[in-house]
Every structure is written in structure tokens, then in C-alpha cells.
Coordinates of C-alpha atoms in Angstrom, one line a residue:
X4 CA -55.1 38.0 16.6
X5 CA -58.7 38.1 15.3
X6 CA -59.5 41.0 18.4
X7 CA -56.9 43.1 17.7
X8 CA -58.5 44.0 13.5
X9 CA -61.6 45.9 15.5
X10 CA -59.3 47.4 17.8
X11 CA -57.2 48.9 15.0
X12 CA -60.2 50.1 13.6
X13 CA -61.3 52.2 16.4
X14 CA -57.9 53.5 17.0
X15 CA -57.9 55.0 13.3
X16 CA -61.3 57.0 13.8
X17 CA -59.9 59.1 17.0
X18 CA -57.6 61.5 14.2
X19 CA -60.6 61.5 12.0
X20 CA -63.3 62.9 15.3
X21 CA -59.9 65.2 16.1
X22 CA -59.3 66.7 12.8
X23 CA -63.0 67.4 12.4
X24 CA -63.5 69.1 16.2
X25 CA -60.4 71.3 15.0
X26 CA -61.6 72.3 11.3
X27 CA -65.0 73.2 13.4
X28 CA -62.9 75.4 16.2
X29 CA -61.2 76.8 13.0
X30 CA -64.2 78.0 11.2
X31 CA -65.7 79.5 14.9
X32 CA -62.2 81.4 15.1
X33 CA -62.9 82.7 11.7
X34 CA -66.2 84.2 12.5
X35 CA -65.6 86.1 15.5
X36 CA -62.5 86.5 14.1
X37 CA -64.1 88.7 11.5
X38 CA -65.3 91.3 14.0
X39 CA -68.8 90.3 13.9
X40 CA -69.8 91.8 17.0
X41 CA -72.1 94.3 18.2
X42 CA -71.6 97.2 20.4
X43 CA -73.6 98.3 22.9
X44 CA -75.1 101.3 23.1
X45 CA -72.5 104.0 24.8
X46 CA -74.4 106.7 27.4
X47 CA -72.7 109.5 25.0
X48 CA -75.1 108.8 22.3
X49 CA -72.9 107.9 19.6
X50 CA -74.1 106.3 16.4
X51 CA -73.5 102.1 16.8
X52 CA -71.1 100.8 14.4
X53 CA -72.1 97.7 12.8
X54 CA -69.4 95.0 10.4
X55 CA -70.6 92.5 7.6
X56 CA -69.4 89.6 7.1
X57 CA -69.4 88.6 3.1
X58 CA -70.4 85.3 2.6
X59 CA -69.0 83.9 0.1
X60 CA -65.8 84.8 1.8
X61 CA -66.8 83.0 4.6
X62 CA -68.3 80.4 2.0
X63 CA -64.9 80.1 0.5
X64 CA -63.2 79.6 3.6
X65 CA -65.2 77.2 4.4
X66 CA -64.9 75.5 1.4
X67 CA -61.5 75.7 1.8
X68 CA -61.0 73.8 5.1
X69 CA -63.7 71.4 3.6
X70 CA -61.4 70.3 0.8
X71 CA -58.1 70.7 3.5
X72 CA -60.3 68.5 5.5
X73 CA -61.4 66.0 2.8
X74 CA -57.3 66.1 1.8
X75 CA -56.1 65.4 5.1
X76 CA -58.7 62.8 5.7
X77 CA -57.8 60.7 2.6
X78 CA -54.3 60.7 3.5
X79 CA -55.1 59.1 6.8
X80 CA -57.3 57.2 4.9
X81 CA -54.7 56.1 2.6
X82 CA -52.3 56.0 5.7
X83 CA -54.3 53.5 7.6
X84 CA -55.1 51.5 4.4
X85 CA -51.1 51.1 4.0
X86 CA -51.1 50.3 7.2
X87 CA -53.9 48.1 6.8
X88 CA -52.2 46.0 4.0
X89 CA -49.2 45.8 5.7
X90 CA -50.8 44.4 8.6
X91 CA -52.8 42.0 7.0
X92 CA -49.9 41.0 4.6
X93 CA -47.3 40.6 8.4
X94 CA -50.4 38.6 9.5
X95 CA -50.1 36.5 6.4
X96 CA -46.6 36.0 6.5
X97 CA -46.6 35.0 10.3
X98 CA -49.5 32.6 9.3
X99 CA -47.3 31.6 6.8
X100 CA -44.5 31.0 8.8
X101 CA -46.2 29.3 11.6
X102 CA -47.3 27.2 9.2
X103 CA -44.2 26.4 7.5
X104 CA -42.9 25.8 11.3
X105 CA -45.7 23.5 11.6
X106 CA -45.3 21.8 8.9
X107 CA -41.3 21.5 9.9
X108 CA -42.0 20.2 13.2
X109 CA -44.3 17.1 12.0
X110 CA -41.7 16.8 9.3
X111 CA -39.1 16.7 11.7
X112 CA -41.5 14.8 14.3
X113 CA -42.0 12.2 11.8
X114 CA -38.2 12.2 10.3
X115 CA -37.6 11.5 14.5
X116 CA -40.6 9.0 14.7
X117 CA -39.1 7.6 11.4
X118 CA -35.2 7.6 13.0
X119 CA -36.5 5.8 16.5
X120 CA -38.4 3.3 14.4
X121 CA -35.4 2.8 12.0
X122 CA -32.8 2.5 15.6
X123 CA -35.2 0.4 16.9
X124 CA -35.3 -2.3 14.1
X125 CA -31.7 -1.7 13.8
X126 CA -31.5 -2.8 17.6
X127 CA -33.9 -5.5 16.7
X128 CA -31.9 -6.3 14.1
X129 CA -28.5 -6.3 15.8
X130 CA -30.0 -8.2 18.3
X131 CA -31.3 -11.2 16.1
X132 CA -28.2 -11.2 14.2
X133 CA -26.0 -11.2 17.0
X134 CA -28.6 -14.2 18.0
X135 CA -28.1 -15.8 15.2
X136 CA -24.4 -15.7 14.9
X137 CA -24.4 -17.4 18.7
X138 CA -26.6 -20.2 16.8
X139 CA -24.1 -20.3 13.8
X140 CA -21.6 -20.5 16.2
X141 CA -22.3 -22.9 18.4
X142 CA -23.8 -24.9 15.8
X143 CA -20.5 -24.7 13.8
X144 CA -18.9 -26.0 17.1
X145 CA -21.2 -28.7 17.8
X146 CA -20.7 -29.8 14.2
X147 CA -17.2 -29.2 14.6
X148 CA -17.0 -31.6 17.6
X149 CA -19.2 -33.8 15.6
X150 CA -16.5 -34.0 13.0
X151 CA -13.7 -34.5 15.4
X152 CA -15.4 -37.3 16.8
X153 CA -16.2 -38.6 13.3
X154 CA -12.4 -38.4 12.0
X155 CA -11.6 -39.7 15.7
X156 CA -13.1 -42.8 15.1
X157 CA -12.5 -43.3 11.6
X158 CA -8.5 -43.1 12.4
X159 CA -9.5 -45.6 15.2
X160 CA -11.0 -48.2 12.0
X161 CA -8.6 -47.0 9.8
X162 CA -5.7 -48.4 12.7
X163 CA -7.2 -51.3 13.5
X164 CA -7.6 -51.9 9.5
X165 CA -3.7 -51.1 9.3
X166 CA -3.0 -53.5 12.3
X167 CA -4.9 -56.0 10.8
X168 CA -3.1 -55.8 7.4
X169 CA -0.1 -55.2 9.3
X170 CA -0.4 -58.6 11.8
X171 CA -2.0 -60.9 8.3
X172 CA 0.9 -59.4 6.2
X173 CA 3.6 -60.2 9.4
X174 CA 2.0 -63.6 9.4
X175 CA 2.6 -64.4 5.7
X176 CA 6.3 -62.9 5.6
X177 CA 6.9 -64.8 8.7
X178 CA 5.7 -67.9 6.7
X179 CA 7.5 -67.2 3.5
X180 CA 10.9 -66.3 5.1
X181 CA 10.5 -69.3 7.1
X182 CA 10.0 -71.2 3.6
X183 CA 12.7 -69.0 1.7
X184 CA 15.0 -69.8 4.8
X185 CA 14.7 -73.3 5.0
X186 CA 15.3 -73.2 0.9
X187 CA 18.6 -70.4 1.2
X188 CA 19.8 -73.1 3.8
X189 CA 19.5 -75.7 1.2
X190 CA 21.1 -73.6 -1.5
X191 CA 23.7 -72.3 1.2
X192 CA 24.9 -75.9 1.6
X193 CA 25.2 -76.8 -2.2
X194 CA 26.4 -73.3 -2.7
X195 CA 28.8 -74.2 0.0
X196 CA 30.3 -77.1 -2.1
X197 CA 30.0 -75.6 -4.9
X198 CA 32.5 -72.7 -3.9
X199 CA 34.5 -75.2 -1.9
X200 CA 35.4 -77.3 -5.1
X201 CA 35.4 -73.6 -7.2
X202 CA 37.9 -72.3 -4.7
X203 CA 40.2 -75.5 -4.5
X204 CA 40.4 -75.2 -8.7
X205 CA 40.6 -71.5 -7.9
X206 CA 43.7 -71.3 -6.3
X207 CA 45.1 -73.9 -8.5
X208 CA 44.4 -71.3 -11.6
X209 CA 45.7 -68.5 -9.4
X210 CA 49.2 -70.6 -8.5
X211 CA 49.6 -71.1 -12.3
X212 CA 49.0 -67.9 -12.7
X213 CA 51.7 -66.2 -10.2
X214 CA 54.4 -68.4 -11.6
X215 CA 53.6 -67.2 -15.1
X216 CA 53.0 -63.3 -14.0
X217 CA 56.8 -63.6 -11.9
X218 CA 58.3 -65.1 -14.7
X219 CA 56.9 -62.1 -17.0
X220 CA 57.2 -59.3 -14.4
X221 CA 60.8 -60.5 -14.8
X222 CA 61.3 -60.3 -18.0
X223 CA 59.4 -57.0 -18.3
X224 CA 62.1 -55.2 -15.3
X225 CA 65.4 -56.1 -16.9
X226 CA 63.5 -54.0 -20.2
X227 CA 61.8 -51.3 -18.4
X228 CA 65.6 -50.7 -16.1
X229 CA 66.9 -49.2 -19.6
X230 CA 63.7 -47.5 -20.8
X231 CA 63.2 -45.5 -17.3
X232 CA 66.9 -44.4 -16.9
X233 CA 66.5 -43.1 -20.6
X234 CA 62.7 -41.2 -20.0
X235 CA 64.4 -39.7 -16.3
X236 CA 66.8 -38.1 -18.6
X237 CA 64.3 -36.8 -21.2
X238 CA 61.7 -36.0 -18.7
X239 CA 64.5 -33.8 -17.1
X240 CA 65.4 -32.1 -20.1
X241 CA 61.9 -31.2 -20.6
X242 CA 61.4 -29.6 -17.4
X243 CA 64.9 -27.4 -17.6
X244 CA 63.6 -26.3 -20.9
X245 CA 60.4 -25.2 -19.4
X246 CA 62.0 -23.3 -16.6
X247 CA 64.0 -21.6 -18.9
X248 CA 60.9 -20.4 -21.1
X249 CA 59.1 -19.2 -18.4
X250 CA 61.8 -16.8 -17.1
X251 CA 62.1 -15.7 -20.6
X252 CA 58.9 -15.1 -20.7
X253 CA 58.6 -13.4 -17.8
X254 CA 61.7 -10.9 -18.2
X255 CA 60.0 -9.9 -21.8
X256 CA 56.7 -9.3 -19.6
X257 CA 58.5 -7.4 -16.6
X258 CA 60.4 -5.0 -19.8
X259 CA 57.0 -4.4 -21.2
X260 CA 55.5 -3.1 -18.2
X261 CA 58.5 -1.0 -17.1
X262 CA 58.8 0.5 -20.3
X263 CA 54.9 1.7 -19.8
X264 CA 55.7 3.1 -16.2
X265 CA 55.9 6.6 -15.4
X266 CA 59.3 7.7 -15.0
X267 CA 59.7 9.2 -11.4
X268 CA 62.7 9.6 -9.3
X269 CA 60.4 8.4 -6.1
X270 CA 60.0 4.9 -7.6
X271 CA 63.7 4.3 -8.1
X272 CA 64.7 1.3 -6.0
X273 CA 61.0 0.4 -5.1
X274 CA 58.8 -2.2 -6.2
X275 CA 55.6 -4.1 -6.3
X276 CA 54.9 -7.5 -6.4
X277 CA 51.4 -8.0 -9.0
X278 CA 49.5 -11.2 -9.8
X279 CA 48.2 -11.0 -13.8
X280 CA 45.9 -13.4 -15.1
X281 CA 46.0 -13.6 -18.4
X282 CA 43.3 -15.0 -21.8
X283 CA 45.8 -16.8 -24.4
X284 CA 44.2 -15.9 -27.7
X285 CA 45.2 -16.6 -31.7
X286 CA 48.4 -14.6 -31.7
X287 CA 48.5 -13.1 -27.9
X288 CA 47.8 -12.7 -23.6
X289 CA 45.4 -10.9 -23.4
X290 CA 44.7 -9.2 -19.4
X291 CA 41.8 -10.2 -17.5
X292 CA 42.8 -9.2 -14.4
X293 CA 45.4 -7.8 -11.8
X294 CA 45.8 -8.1 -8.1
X295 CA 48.3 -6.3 -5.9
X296 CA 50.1 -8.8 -3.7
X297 CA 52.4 -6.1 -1.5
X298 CA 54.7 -2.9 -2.2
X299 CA 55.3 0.4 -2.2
X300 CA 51.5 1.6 -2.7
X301 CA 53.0 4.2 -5.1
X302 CA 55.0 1.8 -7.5
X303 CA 52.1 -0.7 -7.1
X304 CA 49.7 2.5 -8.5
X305 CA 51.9 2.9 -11.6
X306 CA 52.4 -1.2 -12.2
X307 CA 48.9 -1.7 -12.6
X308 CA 48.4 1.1 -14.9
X309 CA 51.3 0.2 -17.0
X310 CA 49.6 -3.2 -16.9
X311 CA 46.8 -1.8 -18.4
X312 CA 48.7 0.3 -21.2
X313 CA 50.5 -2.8 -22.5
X314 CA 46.5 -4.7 -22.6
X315 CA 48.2 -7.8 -24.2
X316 CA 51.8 -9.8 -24.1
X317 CA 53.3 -12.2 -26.6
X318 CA 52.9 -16.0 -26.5
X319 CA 55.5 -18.9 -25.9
X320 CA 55.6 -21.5 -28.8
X321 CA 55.3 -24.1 -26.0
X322 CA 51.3 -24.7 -24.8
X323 CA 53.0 -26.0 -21.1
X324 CA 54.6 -22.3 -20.7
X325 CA 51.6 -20.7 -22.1
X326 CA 49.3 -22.6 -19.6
X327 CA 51.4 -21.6 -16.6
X328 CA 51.9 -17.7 -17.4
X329 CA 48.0 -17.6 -17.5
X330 CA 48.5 -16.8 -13.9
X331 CA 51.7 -15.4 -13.2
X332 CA 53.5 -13.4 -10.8
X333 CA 56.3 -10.4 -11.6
X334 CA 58.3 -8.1 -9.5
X335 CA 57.9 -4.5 -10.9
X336 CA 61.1 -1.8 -10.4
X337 CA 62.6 1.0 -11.4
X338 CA 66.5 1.1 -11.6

């Protein structure tokens, strides 16, 4: 780059030497151009006719092309300045930009240089961790095996301890169940008599006892003959009246719900067969529940909504009724 500045230099004079060799032709091509010539002398004899140049024409033209010269040659001037700056300021930039390369390839020469060292220490890195997790490791199974052998042979002390304890303790219950043996054998024997003699006066008590139990069991039947043939009647009584309450009852339930059926000429001569558990409250039954047992699925429809229109039924003055209709079962049909 430093060879090519002169070059340039030489390069701009060659329009400078041109412009001047033409202004010079121009000013020649003015002169004879002015018909400044002389004739020669013609054999006729004529007079020779002579032209004079002015010069301050001549003066003026030359002026003239001086200051076109002079014009021309400071545009060039200027030209080649321009181009001058322009070259010097590209040169600048592409020092500039060689250097900013420069400066980006030892950046990124280092930044690599930087990246190797860092991959290298990671490698180094890996390596001696993955080193030192084989140390852990077998370290953790060596002390591992080291416990295993530990807790091997402490269960080893630990069982012969426990057989130890186990054959001393054995020894002594052997002794003292020999001892409580012998003394149960003892107490077996007096025992023995004891219960012999308490059994003999035993069954004595118990004979004296049976004759006096027969002789009131006796008396008790010929009483108790009258008294049960008296409660049969009662008890039988009680039941009938029962019976009879419980159909009332359910009639007066089977009329409330048919009153609270949908009157349909379908339904005639069907019916449904419900379950109804009923909640006995102050003064009522109330409903807490219905379950179709079999039917006509149509009549069995309107039963249970009936069942829910009447909500509660009335209450027998006897509790043994009122316990059984809690859960009762009713026929439901149209005539």
C-alpha cells in the first residue's frame, strides 16, 4: 500500500502535461489562424499585402486560456485532492478494519485458548471427580463390608449371650419347677383329701337338698297348673286383639293411599304390592321410605306417589301394633 501513494501521484500529472500541450497547440492555432502570413512576391508585380495582428487581442486570448487553464487545472486539482482524501480516508478505514479484525481474531484466539483451557480443566476435572467417586465408592463398600462383618459378629455375641441366658434361665426353671413340683405333689395329696372328705359332705348337702327341691318343685306344679291354663287364655286374647288392630290399621292405610291415587280406567283390577317404613312420632307415621316388591309397573308408579301425597298415617293406641306397622306391607288396587 505505501507504493501505490507515488504512483497516484504521477498518474495525476499526465492531464496537467496534456491540458498544457493543448492550451499551447491552442494559442499556435490562434496565431496562424490570424492570417499572419506573408506573401511572396507574384511575377505580375503587384503590391504585397501584409495583416497585423493586435496584441492585446492576442494578449487577451491568451489571457484567456491562461485563466481557462488555471480553472481547469484547479478543478483537477481539487478532483485529485477529493480523490486524495477519499483514498487516504478508504486507507484508513481498511487499516481500521484490519485492525478491528485483528483485534477480533486474538480476542477470539484467546476466547478459544480460554475455551480449550476451560474443556481441559473440565476434563481434568471430570476425570478426578469421577476418580474420586470410584474412591467414595469403593471406600463406602469396603466400609460397608466392614459393617456387615461388625453387625455379623455382634449378632454372633449377642446369640451366644441369648443362649447363655437362655440355658442359665432353663437351668433355674428346671430347678424351680422341679421344687414347685415336688411341693404341688404335696399339696395335690392333701388337696386330694381334702376334696375327698369335701365331696363325701358334698353330696350329703346336695341329697338333702334334692329331697327338699322335689318336695317344693311339687308343691310349686299343682300352683303353677292353674296359673298357666289362666295366662294361655290371656296371652291368647292379647294376640287376637293384636291381629285385629293391625288389619285395622292397615285397611285405614290401604283407603288413604287409594284415595290419593290417580283415577284411571287402566289401573282398575291391578295392583301393586309396596313395603313402607314408617317414623312413629308425637301424634303420627311419618314415611321414611318405600320399596316396590312386584306389580303392574303402572299401578306400582301411582302407589308410591300416592304414598308420598298422604306423607304421614295415624297411630294405634297400642305401642305392640305401632312397632310392627313401622315396617309394613299393603296391597294397592283400584276397584
Amino acid at each position: 500500500m505505501k507504493d501505490s501513494k507515488p504512483r497516484k501521484k504521477s498518474d495525476s500529472k499526465k492531464p496537467i502535461v496534456i491540458s498544457v500541450s493543448l492550451h499551447a497547440l491552442l494559442v499556435a492555432a490562434l496565431v496562424w489562424g490570424a492570417d499572419f502570413t506573408m506573401s511572396k512576391p507574384e511575377p505580375s508585380g503587384q503590391m504585397v499585402q501584409a495583416v497585423v495582428i493586435d496584441p492585446a487581442v492576442v494578449r487577451q486570448q491568451a489571457q484567456q486560456i491562461r485563466s481557462q487553464r488555471q480553472e481547469a487545472a484547479k478543478k483537477e486539482q481539487d478532483r485529485l485532492d477529493k480523490l486524495r482524501r477519499e483514498s487516504e480516508q478508504l486507507e484508513k478505514n481498511r487499516k481500521a478494519e484490519e485492525e478491528r479484525i485483528r483485534k477480533l481474531k486474538e480476542q477470539q484466539a484467546k476466547e478459544a485458548k480460554a475455551a480449550r483451557e476451560a474443556e481441559k480443566q473440565r476434563v481434568q476435572k471430570e476425570k478426578e471427580r469421577k476418580a474420586e467417586e470410584e474412591r467414595a465408592r469403593k471406600e463406602k463398600e469396603r466400609a460397608a463390608k466392614l459393617e456387615a462383618e461388625r453387625k455379623a459378629k455382634q449378632e454372633e455375641i449377642k446369640k451366644a449371650e441369648k443362649e447363655r441366658i437362655a440355658r442359665e434361665k432353663a437351668a433355674k426353671e428346671a430347678k424351680e419347677k422341679a421344687r414347685l413340683e415336688r411341693e404341688a405333689a404335696e399339696k395335690a395329696k392333701k388337696a386330694a383329701r381334702e376334696a375327698k372328705e369335701k365331696a363325701r359332705k358334698e353330696k350329703e348337702r346336695l341329697q338333702r337338698l334334692e329331697q327338699e327341691r322335689q318336695e317344693q318343685e311339687d308343691a310349686l306344679n299343682d300352683i303353677f297348673s292353674g296359673l298357666e291354663t289362666e295366662v294361655n287364655q290371656n296371652s291368647s286374647a292379647r294376640n287376637q286383639f293384636i291381629a285385629d288392630e293391625l288389619a285395622r290399621m292397615s285397611s285405614i292405610y290401604t283407603q288413604n293411599i287409594q284415595r290419593k291415587l290417580i283415577k284411571d280406567d287402566y289401573l282398575l283390577g291391578k295392583e301393586c304390592r309396596v313395603n313402607i317404613k314408617l317414623i312413629p312420632t308425637g301424634s303420627d307415621m311419618l314415611v321414611s321410605g318405600v320399596t316396590i316388591m312386584g306389580g303392574d309397573s303402572r299401578v306400582c308408579a301411582a302407589a308410591k306417589s300416592a304414598i308420598a301425597k298422604v306423607g304421614s298415617f295415624p297411630k294405634s293406641s297400642e305401642s305392640a301394633v305401632n312397632e310392627q306397622l313401622k315396617n309394613i306391607n299393603l296391597t294397592v288396587a283400584l276397584d
